[in-house]
mmCIF file of C-alpha atoms in Angstrom:
data_model
loop_
_atom_site.group_PDB
_atom_site.id
_atom_site.type_symbol
_atom_site.label_atom_id
_atom_site.label_comp_id
_atom_site.label_asym_id
_atom_site.label_seq_id
_atom_site.Cartn_x
_atom_site.Cartn_y
_atom_site.Cartn_z
ATOM 1 C CA ASP A 29 230.061 20.828 182.915
ATOM 2 C CA ALA A 30 232.902 18.508 181.899
ATOM 3 C CA GLY A 31 234.375 20.962 179.425
ATOM 4 C CA VAL A 32 235.764 19.945 176.056
ATOM 5 C CA ILE A 33 236.882 16.332 176.106
ATOM 6 C CA GLN A 34 239.668 15.009 173.910
ATOM 7 C CA SER A 35 241.046 11.519 173.483
ATOM 8 C CA PRO A 36 243.560 10.108 173.559
ATOM 9 C CA ARG A 37 245.690 12.466 175.654
ATOM 10 C CA HIS A 38 248.870 10.987 174.255
ATOM 11 C CA GLU A 39 249.472 9.085 171.050
ATOM 12 C CA VAL A 40 252.724 7.588 169.855
ATOM 13 C CA THR A 41 252.701 5.996 166.441
ATOM 14 C CA GLU A 42 255.023 5.013 163.658
ATOM 15 C CA MET A 43 255.332 6.893 160.413
ATOM 16 C CA GLY A 44 252.802 5.734 157.889
ATOM 17 C CA GLN A 45 250.169 4.716 160.416
ATOM 18 C CA GLU A 46 246.696 6.203 160.588
ATOM 19 C CA VAL A 47 245.936 8.403 163.584
ATOM 20 C CA THR A 48 242.484 9.430 164.761
ATOM 21 C CA LEU A 49 241.978 12.143 167.342
ATOM 22 C CA ARG A 50 238.610 12.612 168.994
ATOM 23 C CA CYS A 51 236.766 15.543 170.481
ATOM 24 C CA LYS A 52 233.524 16.066 172.373
ATOM 25 C CA PRO A 53 232.585 19.764 172.534
ATOM 26 C CA ILE A 54 230.723 21.408 175.371
ATOM 27 C CA SER A 55 227.020 20.657 175.160
ATOM 28 C CA GLY A 56 225.145 23.496 173.484
ATOM 29 C CA HIS A 57 228.173 24.877 171.684
ATOM 30 C CA ASN A 58 227.597 25.025 167.955
ATOM 31 C CA SER A 59 231.093 25.875 166.708
ATOM 32 C CA LEU A 60 234.041 23.505 166.909
ATOM 33 C CA PHE A 61 237.663 24.226 166.071
ATOM 34 C CA TRP A 62 240.733 22.026 165.583
ATOM 35 C CA TYR A 63 244.146 23.581 166.261
ATOM 36 C CA ARG A 64 247.722 22.366 166.136
ATOM 37 C CA GLN A 65 250.431 23.763 168.416
ATOM 38 C CA THR A 66 254.180 23.478 167.881
ATOM 39 C CA MET A 67 257.105 25.442 169.223
ATOM 40 C CA MET A 68 257.987 26.672 165.762
ATOM 41 C CA ARG A 69 254.569 27.709 164.481
ATOM 42 C CA GLY A 70 252.597 28.300 167.651
ATOM 43 C CA LEU A 71 248.857 27.660 167.737
ATOM 44 C CA GLU A 72 247.392 27.286 164.247
ATOM 45 C CA LEU A 73 243.777 26.818 163.231
ATOM 46 C CA LEU A 74 243.310 23.751 161.060
ATOM 47 C CA ILE A 75 239.570 23.630 160.468
ATOM 48 C CA TYR A 76 236.329 24.749 162.036
ATOM 49 C CA PHE A 77 232.713 23.654 161.952
ATOM 50 C CA ASN A 78 229.479 25.553 162.493
ATOM 51 C CA ASN A 79 226.455 23.401 163.303
ATOM 52 C CA ASN A 80 228.403 20.298 162.264
ATOM 53 C CA VAL A 81 229.226 21.730 158.825
ATOM 54 C CA PRO A 82 232.866 22.397 157.873
ATOM 55 C CA ILE A 83 233.156 26.117 157.189
ATOM 56 C CA ASP A 84 236.834 26.634 156.556
ATOM 57 C CA ASP A 85 239.521 23.973 156.162
ATOM 58 C CA SER A 86 242.146 26.250 154.648
ATOM 59 C CA GLY A 87 244.452 25.554 157.583
ATOM 60 C CA MET A 88 244.554 21.815 156.968
ATOM 61 C CA PRO A 89 248.149 21.247 155.895
ATOM 62 C CA GLU A 90 247.676 18.477 153.367
ATOM 63 C CA ASP A 91 245.270 15.921 151.994
ATOM 64 C CA ARG A 92 246.604 13.533 154.602
ATOM 65 C CA PHE A 93 244.517 15.446 157.123
ATOM 66 C CA SER A 94 240.738 15.115 157.277
ATOM 67 C CA ALA A 95 238.110 16.075 159.836
ATOM 68 C CA LYS A 96 234.510 15.122 160.374
ATOM 69 C CA MET A 97 231.695 16.117 162.649
ATOM 70 C CA PRO A 98 228.917 13.549 162.309
ATOM 71 C CA ASN A 99 226.839 15.105 165.086
ATOM 72 C CA ALA A 100 226.834 17.998 167.510
ATOM 73 C CA SER A 101 228.672 16.078 170.215
ATOM 74 C CA PHE A 102 231.529 14.438 168.354
ATOM 75 C CA SER A 103 234.316 15.292 165.941
ATOM 76 C CA THR A 104 237.383 13.481 164.643
ATOM 77 C CA LEU A 105 240.641 14.606 163.103
ATOM 78 C CA LYS A 106 242.355 11.931 161.074
ATOM 79 C CA ILE A 107 245.885 11.823 159.714
ATOM 80 C CA GLN A 108 246.604 9.150 157.132
ATOM 81 C CA PRO A 109 249.432 8.402 156.618
ATOM 82 C CA SER A 110 251.148 10.104 159.539
ATOM 83 C CA GLU A 111 254.633 11.627 159.242
ATOM 84 C CA PRO A 112 257.176 12.719 161.880
ATOM 85 C CA ARG A 113 256.504 16.390 161.055
ATOM 86 C CA ASP A 114 252.919 15.898 162.233
ATOM 87 C CA SER A 115 254.210 15.581 165.794
ATOM 88 C CA ALA A 116 252.509 18.332 167.777
ATOM 89 C CA VAL A 117 249.799 18.983 170.337
ATOM 90 C CA TYR A 118 246.356 19.012 168.768
ATOM 91 C CA PHE A 119 243.624 20.985 170.485
ATOM 92 C CA CYS A 120 239.918 21.001 170.010
ATOM 93 C CA ALA A 121 237.907 24.052 171.067
ATOM 94 C CA SER A 122 234.247 24.978 171.026
ATOM 95 C CA ARG A 123 232.113 28.062 171.503
ATOM 96 C CA THR A 124 228.516 29.183 171.384
ATOM 97 C CA ALA A 125 226.983 31.331 168.676
ATOM 98 C CA LEU A 126 226.431 34.102 171.218
ATOM 99 C CA ALA A 127 229.983 34.659 172.406
ATOM 100 C CA TYR A 128 233.429 34.963 170.927
ATOM 101 C CA GLU A 129 235.516 33.177 173.534
ATOM 102 C CA GLN A 130 236.598 29.647 172.803
ATOM 103 C CA TYR A 131 236.875 26.796 175.287
ATOM 104 C CA PHE A 132 239.791 24.491 174.716
ATOM 105 C CA GLY A 133 240.212 20.839 175.525
ATOM 106 C CA PRO A 134 243.316 19.444 177.228
ATOM 107 C CA GLY A 135 244.883 18.511 173.901
ATOM 108 C CA THR A 136 246.322 15.348 172.374
ATOM 109 C CA ARG A 137 250.092 15.123 172.250
ATOM 110 C CA LEU A 138 250.964 13.251 169.068
ATOM 111 C CA THR A 139 254.405 11.790 168.482
ATOM 112 C CA VAL A 140 255.144 10.183 165.135
ATOM 113 C CA THR A 141 258.394 8.221 165.037
ATOM 114 C CA SER B 10 250.565 39.738 155.339
ATOM 115 C CA GLN B 11 248.663 39.673 158.611
ATOM 116 C CA LYS B 12 250.870 39.297 161.627
ATOM 117 C CA ILE B 13 250.579 39.207 165.416
ATOM 118 C CA GLU B 14 253.647 39.757 167.555
ATOM 119 C CA GLN B 15 254.173 39.162 171.237
ATOM 120 C CA ASN B 16 257.393 39.440 173.196
ATOM 121 C CA SER B 17 259.106 36.138 172.589
ATOM 122 C CA GLU B 18 261.394 36.536 175.564
ATOM 123 C CA ALA B 19 260.124 35.425 178.930
ATOM 124 C CA LEU B 20 259.109 38.136 181.358
ATOM 125 C CA ASN B 21 260.461 37.701 184.876
ATOM 126 C CA ILE B 22 259.077 39.879 187.648
ATOM 127 C CA GLN B 23 258.938 39.947 191.423
ATOM 128 C CA GLU B 24 255.783 39.018 193.281
ATOM 129 C CA GLY B 25 253.604 42.026 193.982
ATOM 130 C CA LYS B 26 254.751 43.964 190.931
ATOM 131 C CA THR B 27 252.682 44.709 187.847
ATOM 132 C CA ALA B 28 253.335 42.583 184.783
ATOM 133 C CA THR B 29 252.762 44.195 181.389
ATOM 134 C CA LEU B 30 252.586 42.088 178.244
ATOM 135 C CA THR B 31 252.408 43.492 174.718
ATOM 136 C CA CYS B 32 250.560 42.355 171.614
ATOM 137 C CA ASN B 33 251.172 44.150 168.327
ATOM 138 C CA TYR B 34 249.482 43.395 165.045
ATOM 139 C CA THR B 35 249.781 44.478 161.432
ATOM 140 C CA ASN B 36 247.425 44.420 158.472
ATOM 141 C CA TYR B 37 244.404 43.737 160.645
ATOM 142 C CA SER B 38 241.335 45.721 161.543
ATOM 143 C CA PRO B 39 239.966 43.422 164.211
ATOM 144 C CA ALA B 40 236.563 43.896 165.731
ATOM 145 C CA TYR B 41 237.910 42.513 169.014
ATOM 146 C CA LEU B 42 240.990 41.068 170.636
ATOM 147 C CA GLN B 43 241.179 38.245 173.157
ATOM 148 C CA TRP B 44 243.716 37.177 175.757
ATOM 149 C CA TYR B 45 244.203 33.583 176.855
ATOM 150 C CA ARG B 46 246.318 31.921 179.513
ATOM 151 C CA GLN B 47 248.075 28.620 178.890
ATOM 152 C CA ASP B 48 249.710 26.469 181.534
ATOM 153 C CA PRO B 49 252.199 23.718 180.600
ATOM 154 C CA GLY B 50 250.441 20.622 179.327
ATOM 155 C CA ARG B 51 247.041 22.291 179.194
ATOM 156 C CA GLY B 52 244.837 24.029 176.677
ATOM 157 C CA PRO B 53 244.492 27.811 176.543
ATOM 158 C CA VAL B 54 241.936 29.364 178.893
ATOM 159 C CA PHE B 55 240.022 32.489 177.928
ATOM 160 C CA LEU B 56 240.663 35.528 180.127
ATOM 161 C CA LEU B 57 239.371 38.719 178.556
ATOM 162 C CA LEU B 58 237.909 40.138 175.359
ATOM 163 C CA ILE B 59 238.115 43.790 174.362
ATOM 164 C CA ARG B 60 236.234 45.284 171.438
ATOM 165 C CA GLU B 61 237.535 47.837 168.953
ATOM 166 C CA ASN B 62 235.403 50.594 170.463
ATOM 167 C CA GLU B 63 236.689 49.921 173.991
ATOM 168 C CA LYS B 64 239.870 51.482 175.257
ATOM 169 C CA GLU B 65 240.193 49.472 178.435
ATOM 170 C CA LYS B 66 238.702 46.418 180.134
ATOM 171 C CA ARG B 67 239.219 45.153 183.667
ATOM 172 C CA LYS B 68 238.606 41.905 185.461
ATOM 173 C CA GLU B 69 239.830 41.597 189.022
ATOM 174 C CA ARG B 70 243.642 42.067 188.851
ATOM 175 C CA LEU B 71 243.687 41.993 185.049
ATOM 176 C CA LYS B 72 243.510 44.999 182.760
ATOM 177 C CA VAL B 73 243.594 45.078 178.977
ATOM 178 C CA THR B 74 243.966 48.122 176.750
ATOM 179 C CA PHE B 75 243.355 48.282 173.024
ATOM 180 C CA ASP B 76 244.768 51.018 170.792
ATOM 181 C CA THR B 77 243.529 50.521 167.236
ATOM 182 C CA THR B 78 245.651 53.440 166.013
ATOM 183 C CA LEU B 79 248.878 51.947 167.337
ATOM 184 C CA LYS B 80 247.565 48.446 166.541
ATOM 185 C CA GLN B 81 248.539 47.340 169.999
ATOM 186 C CA SER B 82 247.044 45.746 173.081
ATOM 187 C CA LEU B 83 248.611 45.784 176.521
ATOM 188 C CA PHE B 84 247.778 43.169 179.146
ATOM 189 C CA HIS B 85 248.457 44.054 182.768
ATOM 190 C CA ILE B 86 248.435 41.866 185.859
ATOM 191 C CA THR B 87 248.584 43.936 189.025
ATOM 192 C CA ALA B 88 249.832 42.622 192.372
ATOM 193 C CA SER B 89 251.255 39.623 190.559
ATOM 194 C CA GLN B 90 251.515 36.252 192.296
ATOM 195 C CA PRO B 91 253.590 33.143 191.568
ATOM 196 C CA ALA B 92 250.330 31.466 190.512
ATOM 197 C CA ASP B 93 250.134 33.950 187.630
ATOM 198 C CA SER B 94 253.183 32.283 186.058
ATOM 199 C CA ALA B 95 252.061 30.956 182.674
ATOM 200 C CA THR B 96 252.150 31.726 178.964
ATOM 201 C CA TYR B 97 249.751 34.420 177.816
ATOM 202 C CA LEU B 98 248.426 34.442 174.265
ATOM 203 C CA CYS B 99 246.668 37.212 172.401
ATOM 204 C CA ALA B 100 244.287 36.368 169.582
ATOM 205 C CA LEU B 101 242.555 38.281 166.813
ATOM 206 C CA GLU B 102 239.768 37.294 164.500
ATOM 207 C CA ARG B 103 240.783 36.967 160.884
ATOM 208 C CA GLY B 104 238.262 38.972 158.942
ATOM 209 C CA ARG B 105 234.922 39.931 160.432
ATOM 210 C CA ASN B 106 232.473 37.437 161.901
ATOM 211 C CA THR B 107 234.525 34.545 160.576
ATOM 212 C CA GLY B 108 235.108 32.876 163.940
ATOM 213 C CA LYS B 109 238.705 32.233 162.863
ATOM 214 C CA LEU B 110 241.167 33.206 165.575
ATOM 215 C CA ILE B 111 244.810 33.911 164.824
ATOM 216 C CA PHE B 112 247.045 33.554 167.886
ATOM 217 C CA GLY B 113 250.305 35.220 168.776
ATOM 218 C CA GLN B 114 253.230 33.064 169.845
ATOM 219 C CA GLY B 115 252.642 33.957 173.474
ATOM 220 C CA THR B 116 254.743 35.500 176.214
ATOM 221 C CA THR B 117 255.835 33.416 179.173
ATOM 222 C CA LEU B 118 255.529 35.176 182.511
ATOM 223 C CA GLN B 119 257.470 34.019 185.544
ATOM 224 C CA VAL B 120 256.566 35.615 188.877
ATOM 225 C CA LYS B 121 259.191 35.026 191.533
ATOM 226 C CA PRO B 122 258.247 34.968 195.222
#
């Protein structure tokens, strides 16, 4: 199994630009989570999906952030427009309905200048 | 408000000794608690889960305890090795059966040969 796949691994962009982060969960996992990690705030849950449906987006910081899951094998997190304070590592994680542990991807390191 | 606290200072120990990491929480009644390991530049990796009705859980050189009265979990690594050097995160579920994990800030362990 390839594990959770995220792309790109690194993204550097200028303030105001649109950024799209991508995630492919582990096959057969029906829950998908997007997290953001910074030194100041640690690992924070942004949004999660069950069976492709967004269940809770209360962690999404602002309307500039949006996430979609068009099918069971793909999700995107979009930031438009991006700001320097969005600089962080963004992780995607997935899990099955039968277990509590989550499997994390390698993360996308986003730098907004 | 709900809070999870881990020792923010790095823990430095000698190879072969037992490392003990602490996770304290307030205003939670979690059904379970999880521990993850995170290496630099990588996503967290699940290690152990302990349920509220379990006092102790073991996996190879790892041992986790869970005291719901003290609202504390201890994570032990016996016969520590330099390869155990990493950041260790504890996580609790917010609410019951929500799937939403709240992570502590993590404790960095350094095992010196």
